[in-house]
Amino acid sequence: KAYYNIANIYFEQSKYNMAIDNYKKAININHTNPYVYYNLACVYLKQGNNKEAKAALIKAITLKNDIPEIHYNMAYVYRKLNKPKLAKVYLENYNKLTSDN
């Protein structure tokens, strides 16, 4: 949890490489927390690294697929990767998840 919290601070400070290093350390200790992968993906998105963001989001969804923000960001990533059909699927998932609340 400490690495995760430190990574979040670095992310807020726009120290993206330090954030990535600490998110990866958190994953090495506990690879079952979907929020670590989600936040890691957010850092990659800030850097414009859509392929790495996609990989992290896939892992997050594999661990817990009912977090709306993960689906929303996945739709964004697929849009950036010029895959509109996949973007639409994840946007529809996001809409379903947010309408149930």
XYZ file of N, CA, C and O in Angstrom:
404
model
N 0.814 -1.190 0.000
C 0.000 0.000 0.000
C 0.865 1.264 0.000
O 0.486 2.277 -0.582
N 2.001 1.197 0.618
C 2.879 2.373 0.671
C 3.351 2.764 -0.729
O 3.319 3.947 -1.086
N 3.780 1.773 -1.522
C 4.230 2.082 -2.881
C 3.096 2.678 -3.715
O 3.300 3.594 -4.506
N 1.900 2.149 -3.527
C 0.732 2.648 -4.245
C 0.470 4.109 -3.878
O 0.252 4.952 -4.745
N 0.510 4.409 -2.595
C 0.259 5.778 -2.150
C 1.351 6.735 -2.623
O 1.055 7.862 -3.044
N 2.594 6.298 -2.567
C 3.699 7.129 -3.055
C 3.545 7.367 -4.557
O 3.739 8.487 -5.045
N 3.171 6.329 -5.288
C 2.959 6.463 -6.729
C 1.862 7.490 -7.021
O 1.997 8.303 -7.939
N 0.798 7.460 -6.232
C -0.287 8.428 -6.429
C 0.207 9.858 -6.217
O -0.181 10.772 -6.956
N 1.062 10.052 -5.235
C 1.623 11.383 -4.989
C 2.478 11.824 -6.164
O 2.352 12.955 -6.649
N 3.338 10.927 -6.639
C 4.166 11.268 -7.804
C 3.305 11.583 -9.022
O 3.605 12.494 -9.790
N 2.241 10.832 -9.185
C 1.334 11.059 -10.313
C 0.723 12.464 -10.214
O 0.694 13.212 -11.193
N 0.256 12.829 -9.029
C -0.322 14.161 -8.825
C 0.699 15.267 -9.090
O 0.337 16.365 -9.503
N 1.959 14.979 -8.852
C 3.033 15.951 -9.065
C 3.584 15.908 -10.491
O 4.568 16.578 -10.795
N 2.961 15.120 -11.339
C 3.381 14.940 -12.742
C 4.783 14.350 -12.864
O 5.472 14.563 -13.863
N 5.197 13.592 -11.874
C 6.474 12.870 -11.925
C 6.155 11.443 -12.367
O 6.145 10.502 -11.591
N 5.881 11.347 -13.673
C 5.300 10.116 -14.201
C 6.226 8.908 -14.117
O 5.767 7.804 -13.793
N 7.496 9.068 -14.393
C 8.404 7.921 -14.329
C 8.516 7.390 -12.901
O 8.564 6.178 -12.686
N 8.538 8.289 -11.934
C 8.588 7.863 -10.525
C 7.275 7.169 -10.144
O 7.285 6.177 -9.415
N 6.169 7.676 -10.656
C 4.876 7.044 -10.395
C 4.852 5.628 -10.970
O 4.456 4.676 -10.277
N 5.305 5.491 -12.201
C 5.327 4.167 -12.838
C 6.187 3.201 -12.040
O 5.774 2.065 -11.770
N 7.372 3.641 -11.630
C 8.259 2.769 -10.845
C 7.575 2.283 -9.576
O 7.665 1.108 -9.225
N 6.873 3.177 -8.898
C 6.236 2.794 -7.640
C 4.982 1.958 -7.843
O 4.698 1.061 -7.055
N 4.231 2.224 -8.906
C 3.091 1.348 -9.211
C 3.587 -0.066 -9.515
O 2.995 -1.058 -9.075
N 4.690 -0.167 -10.232
C 5.243 -1.490 -10.548
C 5.728 -2.200 -9.284
O 5.570 -3.419 -9.148
N 6.295 -1.454 -8.349
C 6.700 -2.048 -7.071
C 5.476 -2.551 -6.310
O 5.507 -3.629 -5.710
N 4.405 -1.763 -6.335
C 3.164 -2.179 -5.676
C 2.621 -3.451 -6.312
O 2.158 -4.367 -5.616
N 2.703 -3.536 -7.635
C 2.232 -4.734 -8.347
C 3.078 -5.946 -7.983
O 2.551 -7.047 -7.821
N 4.388 -5.759 -7.843
C 5.255 -6.883 -7.467
C 4.884 -7.454 -6.107
O 5.051 -8.644 -5.869
N 4.375 -6.604 -5.226
C 3.982 -7.061 -3.887
C 2.573 -7.636 -3.891
O 2.303 -8.652 -3.268
N 1.661 -6.975 -4.608
C 0.271 -7.430 -4.671
C -0.245 -7.199 -6.087
O -0.633 -6.095 -6.439
N -0.266 -8.250 -6.862
C -0.671 -8.143 -8.267
C -2.175 -8.351 -8.467
O -2.632 -8.550 -9.594
N -2.955 -8.291 -7.385
C -4.395 -8.528 -7.503
C -5.235 -7.278 -7.258
O -6.450 -7.367 -7.171
N -4.604 -6.120 -7.174
C -5.340 -4.879 -6.940
C -5.601 -4.187 -8.282
O -4.684 -3.650 -8.895
N -6.854 -4.165 -8.736
C -7.148 -3.570 -10.041
C -6.877 -2.069 -10.096
O -6.573 -1.527 -11.159
N -6.959 -1.402 -8.949
C -6.761 0.046 -8.931
C -5.320 0.441 -9.210
O -5.058 1.504 -9.770
N -4.387 -0.424 -8.856
C -2.984 -0.143 -9.171
C -2.801 -0.156 -10.693
O -2.181 0.748 -11.260
N -3.364 -1.155 -11.335
C -3.274 -1.233 -12.796
C -4.012 -0.068 -13.459
O -3.542 0.498 -14.449
N -5.167 0.289 -12.910
C -5.927 1.420 -13.448
C -5.112 2.711 -13.368
O -5.001 3.448 -14.349
N -4.540 2.967 -12.204
C -3.761 4.198 -12.046
C -2.495 4.169 -12.897
O -2.086 5.194 -13.449
N -1.889 3.001 -13.013
C -0.732 2.855 -13.899
C -1.135 3.210 -15.331
O -0.428 3.937 -16.036
N -2.289 2.736 -15.749
C -2.791 3.061 -17.089
C -3.006 4.560 -17.245
O -2.704 5.130 -18.298
N -3.498 5.214 -16.199
C -3.714 6.666 -16.264
C -2.395 7.413 -16.477
O -2.346 8.385 -17.228
N -1.334 6.928 -15.834
C -0.016 7.546 -16.041
C 0.414 7.358 -17.490
O 0.866 8.303 -18.146
N 0.274 6.138 -17.980
C 0.643 5.877 -19.373
C -0.163 6.766 -20.326
O 0.366 7.258 -21.323
N -1.443 6.975 -20.026
C -2.261 7.851 -20.864
C -1.725 9.275 -20.849
O -1.676 9.937 -21.893
N -1.320 9.743 -19.692
C -0.752 11.093 -19.588
C 0.509 11.211 -20.436
O 0.804 12.268 -20.982
N 1.250 10.120 -20.542
C 2.475 10.111 -21.342
C 2.197 9.874 -22.824
O 3.109 9.936 -23.636
N 0.960 9.551 -23.164
C 0.626 9.255 -24.553
C 1.004 7.846 -24.968
O 1.066 7.527 -26.149
N 1.258 6.992 -23.993
C 1.654 5.612 -24.262
C 0.401 4.726 -24.214
O 0.116 4.062 -23.224
N -0.346 4.740 -25.306
C -1.640 4.057 -25.355
C -1.538 2.543 -25.294
O -2.404 1.887 -24.723
N -0.488 1.978 -25.864
C -0.346 0.513 -25.843
C -0.103 -0.002 -24.426
O -0.687 -1.008 -24.013
N 0.744 0.679 -23.677
C 0.986 0.271 -22.285
C -0.256 0.509 -21.437
O -0.578 -0.285 -20.555
N -0.958 1.602 -21.716
C -2.202 1.883 -20.997
C -3.216 0.773 -21.244
O -3.872 0.303 -20.310
N -3.321 0.349 -22.493
C -4.252 -0.735 -22.829
C -3.908 -2.003 -22.067
O -4.793 -2.644 -21.487
N -2.640 -2.353 -22.008
C -2.225 -3.571 -21.300
C -2.579 -3.488 -19.819
O -3.078 -4.463 -19.238
N -2.350 -2.339 -19.211
C -2.667 -2.178 -17.784
C -4.175 -2.224 -17.547
O -4.638 -2.822 -16.573
N -4.939 -1.619 -18.446
C -6.392 -1.630 -18.296
C -6.967 -3.028 -18.498
O -7.907 -3.420 -17.797
N -6.406 -3.776 -19.412
C -6.855 -5.168 -19.608
C -6.637 -5.958 -18.323
O -7.505 -6.719 -17.891
N -5.494 -5.770 -17.701
C -5.221 -6.467 -16.445
C -6.212 -6.027 -15.363
O -6.739 -6.861 -14.623
N -6.494 -4.732 -15.289
C -7.441 -4.221 -14.296
C -8.830 -4.818 -14.507
O -9.481 -5.252 -13.545
N -9.274 -4.864 -15.763
C -10.597 -5.420 -16.076
C -10.640 -6.910 -15.771
O -11.658 -7.429 -15.311
N -9.538 -7.595 -16.020
C -9.469 -9.027 -15.707
C -9.666 -9.261 -14.213
O -10.314 -10.227 -13.808
N -9.129 -8.372 -13.408
C -9.232 -8.511 -11.951
C -10.594 -8.090 -11.410
O -11.100 -8.678 -10.464
N -11.179 -7.057 -12.011
C -12.474 -6.540 -11.527
C -13.121 -5.768 -12.670
O -12.706 -4.666 -12.984
N -14.141 -6.353 -13.259
C -14.697 -5.751 -14.481
C -15.928 -4.881 -14.260
O -16.617 -4.538 -15.203
N -16.182 -4.510 -13.012
C -17.358 -3.677 -12.762
C -17.009 -2.260 -12.295
O -17.823 -1.575 -11.692
N -15.813 -1.794 -12.613
C -15.396 -0.439 -12.274
C -15.592 0.422 -13.527
O -14.871 0.263 -14.523
N -16.574 1.319 -13.506
C -16.912 2.080 -14.721
C -15.731 2.832 -15.325
O -15.577 2.856 -16.553
N -14.914 3.456 -14.505
C -13.813 4.275 -15.010
C -12.819 3.475 -15.841
O -12.231 4.006 -16.787
N -12.654 2.227 -15.500
C -11.740 1.382 -16.271
C -12.279 1.212 -17.690
O -11.548 1.339 -18.667
N -13.563 0.964 -17.802
C -14.179 0.796 -19.121
C -14.145 2.100 -19.916
O -13.900 2.089 -21.116
N -14.372 3.211 -19.228
C -14.328 4.507 -19.902
C -12.932 4.773 -20.477
O -12.789 5.162 -21.628
N -11.905 4.526 -19.664
C -10.542 4.744 -20.143
C -10.167 3.761 -21.243
O -9.423 4.104 -22.156
N -10.697 2.544 -21.158
C -10.428 1.574 -22.219
C -11.065 2.045 -23.525
O -10.455 1.920 -24.597
N -12.251 2.611 -23.452
C -12.884 3.172 -24.651
C -12.017 4.290 -25.220
O -11.808 4.367 -26.437
N -11.493 5.127 -24.358
C -10.624 6.225 -24.782
C -9.368 5.680 -25.471
O -8.969 6.169 -26.527
N -8.763 4.664 -24.873
C -7.538 4.074 -25.441
C -7.826 3.505 -26.822
O -7.079 3.753 -27.774
N -8.907 2.749 -26.946
C -9.221 2.165 -28.255
C -9.544 3.243 -29.286
O -9.224 3.089 -30.465
N -10.137 4.331 -28.841
C -10.374 5.454 -29.752
C -9.044 6.022 -30.235
O -8.854 6.282 -31.418
N -8.103 6.191 -29.319
C -6.782 6.702 -29.668
C -6.029 5.735 -30.574
O -5.211 6.145 -31.388
N -6.273 4.434 -30.409
C -5.623 3.419 -31.232
C -6.367 3.187 -32.544
O -6.062 2.252 -33.281
N -7.363 4.029 -32.828
C -8.146 3.963 -34.060
C -8.877 2.621 -34.200
O -8.879 2.009 -35.267
N -9.500 2.207 -33.100
C -10.309 0.987 -33.096
C -11.697 1.352 -32.576
O -12.045 1.042 -31.428
N -12.495 2.023 -33.427
C -13.777 2.565 -32.954
C -14.782 1.509 -32.502
O -15.579 1.772 -31.599
N -14.758 0.330 -33.101
C -15.713 -0.708 -32.687
C -15.442 -1.161 -31.252
O -16.371 -1.316 -30.460
N -14.172 -1.361 -30.932
C -13.826 -1.744 -29.563
C -14.088 -0.590 -28.596
O -14.549 -0.816 -27.475
N -13.825 0.625 -29.037
C -14.106 1.795 -28.198
C -15.592 1.842 -27.856
O -15.968 2.094 -26.703
N -16.421 1.558 -28.844
C -17.872 1.580 -28.630
C -18.301 0.521 -27.620
O -19.142 0.780 -26.760
N -17.715 -0.661 -27.693
C -18.044 -1.739 -26.756
C -17.772 -1.301 -25.324
O -18.606 -1.470 -24.435
N -16.603 -0.722 -25.110
C -16.236 -0.327 -23.749
C -17.027 0.888 -23.278
O -17.342 0.999 -22.096
N -17.395 1.762 -24.188
C -18.235 2.883 -23.814
C -19.633 2.390 -23.421
O -20.227 2.878 -22.455
N -20.121 1.397 -24.140
C -21.414 0.792 -23.786
C -21.328 0.118 -22.416
O -22.259 0.216 -21.611
N -20.209 -0.564 -22.150
C -20.015 -1.167 -20.821
C -20.043 -0.098 -19.738
O -20.659 -0.269 -18.690
N -19.333 0.998 -20.000
C -19.309 2.109 -19.048
C -20.723 2.625 -18.791
O -21.130 2.811 -17.644
N -21.484 2.832 -19.848
C -22.849 3.342 -19.698
C -23.725 2.383 -18.912
O -24.532 2.816 -18.088
N -23.581 1.086 -19.155
C -24.339 0.085 -18.391
C -23.981 0.151 -16.907
O -24.844 0.110 -16.045
N -22.690 0.223 -16.637
C -22.238 0.224 -15.246
C -22.673 1.488 -14.504
O -22.973 1.442 -13.321
N -22.696 2.592 -15.206
C -23.079 3.844 -14.523
C -24.585 4.009 -14.426
O -25.077 4.703 -13.538
N -25.346 3.354 -15.295
C -26.809 3.479 -15.224
C -27.387 2.584 -14.145
O -28.479 2.815 -13.669
N -26.635 1.565 -13.738
C -27.113 0.656 -12.681
C -26.994 1.277 -11.303
O -27.608 0.818 -10.357
N -26.179 2.304 -11.188
C -25.949 2.908 -9.863
C -27.024 3.893 -9.488
O -27.634 4.568 -10.106
